[in-house]
Amino acid sequence: MLRVLLLILSLVAIAHTELCKPDAQNAFKVRLSIKTALGDNAYAWDANEEYLFKAMVAFAMRRYSSKRTTRISNVLLCNVTDRVSFWFVVTDSSKNVTTVPGSEVEAAIRMNRNRINSAFLLSDKTLQFLKITSTLSPPVEPSTPVWLIVFGVVLCLIVAGIVLLVVGGIRQHKKDGREREKERECKSSVYSIYSCKDSRERAKSQQREKV
């Protein structure tokens, strides 16, 4: 009985080895840049981190499809390097000797990418699934509604226009006042010249009459 059990375990291990290998069908390569992302606060990649990664992938698969009962043991890692890169596959929980289609794994990863990144304190650039395109971050909504911003801009333009009109009117009024003042001065000066001339002529005529 023990020999049969050992044989079964050996066959399962061999099958898993064939399922999880570089460029295998439905396999994905992962590369982590922990030192780049965290600097002096970088943590070591060990068996505990591998367990967490398997758990997050299993969580992603379960969340993506309620029909799947993916367990941590269904996530296989292989070819782990010291620079923290590895390959992984997800086996079918019902058969355990076949892998889940890569399209489903990709969809599950993309759907839960932010949760996976957060678990390792990384981002799409420092936790790379090389065959899976990065997810786009949701657009950041401004705290102030767009319509209020537009209204504020229009209101500022209106106020600026009114101020310019008022200032322009004041300047024009002052300019017109100066011009009218000059005209008055000019008229008064002309009048004084003619009045002086007339007074001289009257004085001369009076002198002639006396003679």
Short mmCIF file of C-alpha atoms in Angstrom, two decimals:
data_model
loop_
_atom_site.label_atom_id
_atom_site.label_comp_id
_atom_site.label_asym_id
_atom_site.label_seq_id
_atom_site.Cartn_x
_atom_site.Cartn_y
_atom_site.Cartn_z
CA MET A 1 0.00 0.00 0.00
CA LEU A 2 2.82 2.37 0.90
CA ARG A 3 4.57 1.56 -2.36
CA VAL A 4 1.43 2.33 -4.33
CA LEU A 5 1.04 5.64 -2.52
CA LEU A 6 4.67 6.55 -3.18
CA LEU A 7 4.25 5.60 -6.83
CA ILE A 8 1.17 7.79 -7.15
CA LEU A 9 2.97 10.70 -5.52
CA SER A 10 5.92 10.22 -7.83
CA LEU A 11 3.68 10.17 -10.89
CA VAL A 12 1.94 13.34 -9.71
CA ALA A 13 5.31 15.05 -9.15
CA ILE A 14 6.48 14.02 -12.62
CA ALA A 15 3.22 15.25 -14.13
CA HIS A 16 3.58 18.57 -12.33
CA THR A 17 7.14 18.88 -13.59
CA GLU A 18 5.90 18.46 -17.14
CA LEU A 19 3.08 20.91 -16.61
CA CYS A 20 5.21 23.67 -15.10
CA LYS A 21 8.27 24.48 -17.15
CA PRO A 22 9.46 27.45 -19.20
CA ASP A 23 7.28 28.15 -22.24
CA ALA A 24 4.95 25.29 -21.38
CA GLN A 25 1.36 25.52 -22.48
CA ASN A 26 -0.67 27.86 -20.23
CA ALA A 27 2.45 28.79 -18.24
CA PHE A 28 3.29 32.38 -17.31
CA LYS A 29 6.59 33.95 -16.32
CA VAL A 30 6.75 36.41 -13.44
CA ARG A 31 9.53 38.86 -12.65
CA LEU A 32 9.71 40.86 -9.40
CA SER A 33 11.90 43.91 -8.74
CA ILE A 34 11.57 44.11 -4.97
CA LYS A 35 14.82 45.99 -4.33
CA THR A 36 14.00 48.55 -7.01
CA ALA A 37 10.56 49.16 -5.57
CA LEU A 38 11.29 49.17 -1.84
CA GLY A 39 15.00 50.00 -1.56
CA ASP A 40 16.25 49.47 1.98
CA ASN A 41 12.85 48.14 3.00
CA ALA A 42 13.01 45.29 0.49
CA TYR A 43 12.05 41.87 1.83
CA ALA A 44 13.60 38.51 0.95
CA TRP A 45 11.77 36.21 -1.44
CA ASP A 46 11.36 32.91 0.37
CA ALA A 47 8.95 30.02 0.75
CA ASN A 48 6.50 32.19 2.66
CA GLU A 49 6.36 34.72 -0.18
CA GLU A 50 5.87 31.86 -2.66
CA TYR A 51 2.99 30.58 -0.55
CA LEU A 52 1.44 34.07 -0.55
CA PHE A 53 1.78 34.28 -4.33
CA LYS A 54 0.05 30.92 -4.77
CA ALA A 55 -2.69 32.03 -2.41
CA MET A 56 -3.23 35.27 -4.34
CA VAL A 57 -3.42 33.44 -7.66
CA ALA A 58 -5.88 30.93 -6.20
CA PHE A 59 -7.92 33.84 -4.82
CA ALA A 60 -7.90 35.51 -8.25
CA MET A 61 -9.09 32.32 -9.95
CA ARG A 62 -11.91 31.82 -7.42
CA ARG A 63 -12.99 35.44 -7.69
CA TYR A 64 -12.92 35.33 -11.48
CA SER A 65 -15.05 32.20 -11.75
CA SER A 66 -17.34 31.01 -9.00
CA LYS A 67 -17.45 27.60 -10.71
CA ARG A 68 -13.78 26.97 -10.01
CA THR A 69 -12.62 25.78 -6.62
CA THR A 70 -8.94 26.51 -7.13
CA ARG A 71 -6.78 25.64 -4.14
CA ILE A 72 -3.28 26.77 -3.29
CA SER A 73 -1.99 23.33 -4.26
CA ASN A 74 -3.31 23.91 -7.78
CA VAL A 75 -0.83 26.75 -8.33
CA LEU A 76 2.56 25.37 -9.34
CA LEU A 77 5.80 27.35 -9.34
CA CYS A 78 8.99 26.31 -11.10
CA ASN A 79 12.36 27.63 -12.26
CA VAL A 80 12.60 30.10 -9.39
CA THR A 81 15.76 32.25 -9.63
CA ASP A 82 17.61 34.30 -7.03
CA ARG A 83 16.82 37.47 -8.96
CA VAL A 84 13.19 36.58 -8.25
CA SER A 85 11.72 35.33 -11.45
CA PHE A 86 9.75 32.13 -11.95
CA TRP A 87 7.11 30.38 -14.02
CA PHE A 88 3.73 29.25 -12.80
CA VAL A 89 0.70 27.34 -14.00
CA VAL A 90 -2.72 26.69 -12.52
CA THR A 91 -3.91 23.09 -12.63
CA ASP A 92 -7.51 22.03 -12.93
CA SER A 93 -8.81 21.30 -9.43
CA SER A 94 -11.03 18.49 -10.70
CA LYS A 95 -8.28 16.61 -12.56
CA ASN A 96 -5.02 18.07 -11.21
CA VAL A 97 -3.10 16.71 -14.20
CA THR A 98 -4.21 19.33 -16.72
CA THR A 99 -3.78 23.07 -16.64
CA VAL A 100 -6.41 25.76 -16.69
CA PRO A 101 -6.50 27.56 -20.08
CA GLY A 102 -4.12 30.48 -20.17
CA SER A 103 -6.87 32.85 -21.28
CA GLU A 104 -8.78 32.23 -18.03
CA VAL A 105 -5.66 32.69 -15.92
CA GLU A 106 -4.83 35.92 -17.74
CA ALA A 107 -8.35 37.26 -17.27
CA ALA A 108 -8.29 36.40 -13.56
CA ILE A 109 -4.90 38.07 -13.07
CA ARG A 110 -5.97 41.20 -14.92
CA MET A 111 -9.19 41.39 -12.91
CA ASN A 112 -7.32 41.18 -9.58
CA ARG A 113 -4.02 42.81 -10.55
CA ASN A 114 -4.27 45.62 -8.02
CA ARG A 115 -5.00 43.18 -5.17
CA ILE A 116 -1.99 41.06 -6.12
CA ASN A 117 0.28 44.10 -6.40
CA SER A 118 -0.86 45.38 -3.01
CA ALA A 119 -0.13 42.05 -1.35
CA PHE A 120 3.55 42.40 -2.30
CA LEU A 121 3.76 46.23 -2.02
CA LEU A 122 4.63 46.39 -5.72
CA SER A 123 3.22 47.85 -8.94
CA ASP A 124 2.70 46.70 -12.52
CA LYS A 125 6.27 47.83 -13.29
CA THR A 126 7.90 45.95 -10.42
CA LEU A 127 5.66 42.85 -10.46
CA GLN A 128 5.55 41.82 -14.09
CA PHE A 129 3.50 39.04 -15.63
CA LEU A 130 5.42 38.94 -18.89
CA LYS A 131 2.63 37.51 -21.05
CA ILE A 132 -0.10 39.57 -19.42
CA THR A 133 -0.50 43.22 -20.36
CA SER A 134 -0.55 45.74 -17.56
CA THR A 135 -3.89 46.94 -16.35
CA LEU A 136 -4.75 50.58 -16.69
CA SER A 137 -5.27 52.44 -13.45
CA PRO A 138 -8.79 53.75 -13.05
CA PRO A 139 -9.05 57.41 -14.00
CA VAL A 140 -8.69 59.74 -11.07
CA GLU A 141 -11.84 61.77 -10.60
CA PRO A 142 -11.24 65.35 -9.50
CA SER A 143 -12.58 66.25 -6.08
CA THR A 144 -14.36 69.24 -7.67
CA PRO A 145 -17.05 68.46 -10.28
CA VAL A 146 -16.06 69.32 -13.84
CA TRP A 147 -19.13 71.50 -14.37
CA LEU A 148 -18.16 73.59 -11.35
CA ILE A 149 -14.65 74.09 -12.73
CA VAL A 150 -16.05 75.17 -16.11
CA PHE A 151 -18.51 77.51 -14.40
CA GLY A 152 -15.71 79.05 -12.35
CA VAL A 153 -13.57 79.64 -15.46
CA VAL A 154 -16.47 81.26 -17.35
CA LEU A 155 -17.33 83.42 -14.34
CA CYS A 156 -13.71 84.58 -14.03
CA LEU A 157 -13.66 85.50 -17.73
CA ILE A 158 -16.89 87.49 -17.35
CA VAL A 159 -15.58 89.34 -14.29
CA ALA A 160 -12.29 90.06 -16.07
CA GLY A 161 -14.21 91.42 -19.07
CA ILE A 162 -16.32 93.69 -16.85
CA VAL A 163 -13.22 95.00 -15.06
CA LEU A 164 -11.53 95.74 -18.38
CA LEU A 165 -14.62 97.59 -19.62
CA VAL A 166 -14.85 99.68 -16.44
CA VAL A 167 -11.14 100.51 -16.44
CA GLY A 168 -11.25 101.32 -20.15
CA GLY A 169 -14.28 103.58 -19.61
CA ILE A 170 -12.57 105.44 -16.77
CA ARG A 171 -9.45 106.00 -18.85
CA GLN A 172 -11.51 107.18 -21.82
CA HIS A 173 -13.48 109.54 -19.59
CA LYS A 174 -10.26 111.04 -18.17
CA LYS A 175 -8.85 111.37 -21.69
CA ASP A 176 -11.98 113.12 -22.92
CA GLY A 177 -11.86 115.43 -19.88
CA ARG A 178 -8.26 116.39 -20.61
CA GLU A 179 -9.11 117.10 -24.25
CA ARG A 180 -12.06 119.31 -23.27
CA GLU A 181 -9.84 121.17 -20.80
CA LYS A 182 -7.27 121.79 -23.50
CA GLU A 183 -9.98 123.08 -25.84
CA ARG A 184 -11.22 125.48 -23.17
CA GLU A 185 -7.69 126.72 -22.49
CA CYS A 186 -7.10 127.16 -26.19
CA LYS A 187 -10.33 129.12 -26.65
CA SER A 188 -9.63 131.32 -23.63
CA SER A 189 -6.12 132.10 -24.84
CA VAL A 190 -7.39 133.03 -28.31
CA TYR A 191 -10.09 135.25 -26.77
CA SER A 192 -7.55 137.05 -24.59
CA ILE A 193 -5.32 137.79 -27.57
CA TYR A 194 -8.16 139.32 -29.55
CA SER A 195 -9.45 141.29 -26.56
CA CYS A 196 -5.99 142.80 -25.95
CA LYS A 197 -5.68 143.75 -29.59
CA ASP A 198 -9.07 145.46 -29.54
CA SER A 199 -8.19 147.42 -26.41
CA ARG A 200 -4.97 148.73 -28.01
CA GLU A 201 -6.83 149.85 -31.12
CA ARG A 202 -9.41 151.69 -29.02
CA ALA A 203 -6.65 153.45 -27.09
CA LYS A 204 -5.00 154.64 -30.29
CA SER A 205 -8.27 155.93 -31.72
CA GLN A 206 -8.96 157.87 -28.56
CA GLN A 207 -5.51 159.53 -28.77
CA ARG A 208 -6.16 160.66 -32.35
CA GLU A 209 -9.47 162.21 -31.41
CA LYS A 210 -7.77 164.28 -28.68
CA VAL A 211 -5.19 165.59 -31.13
#
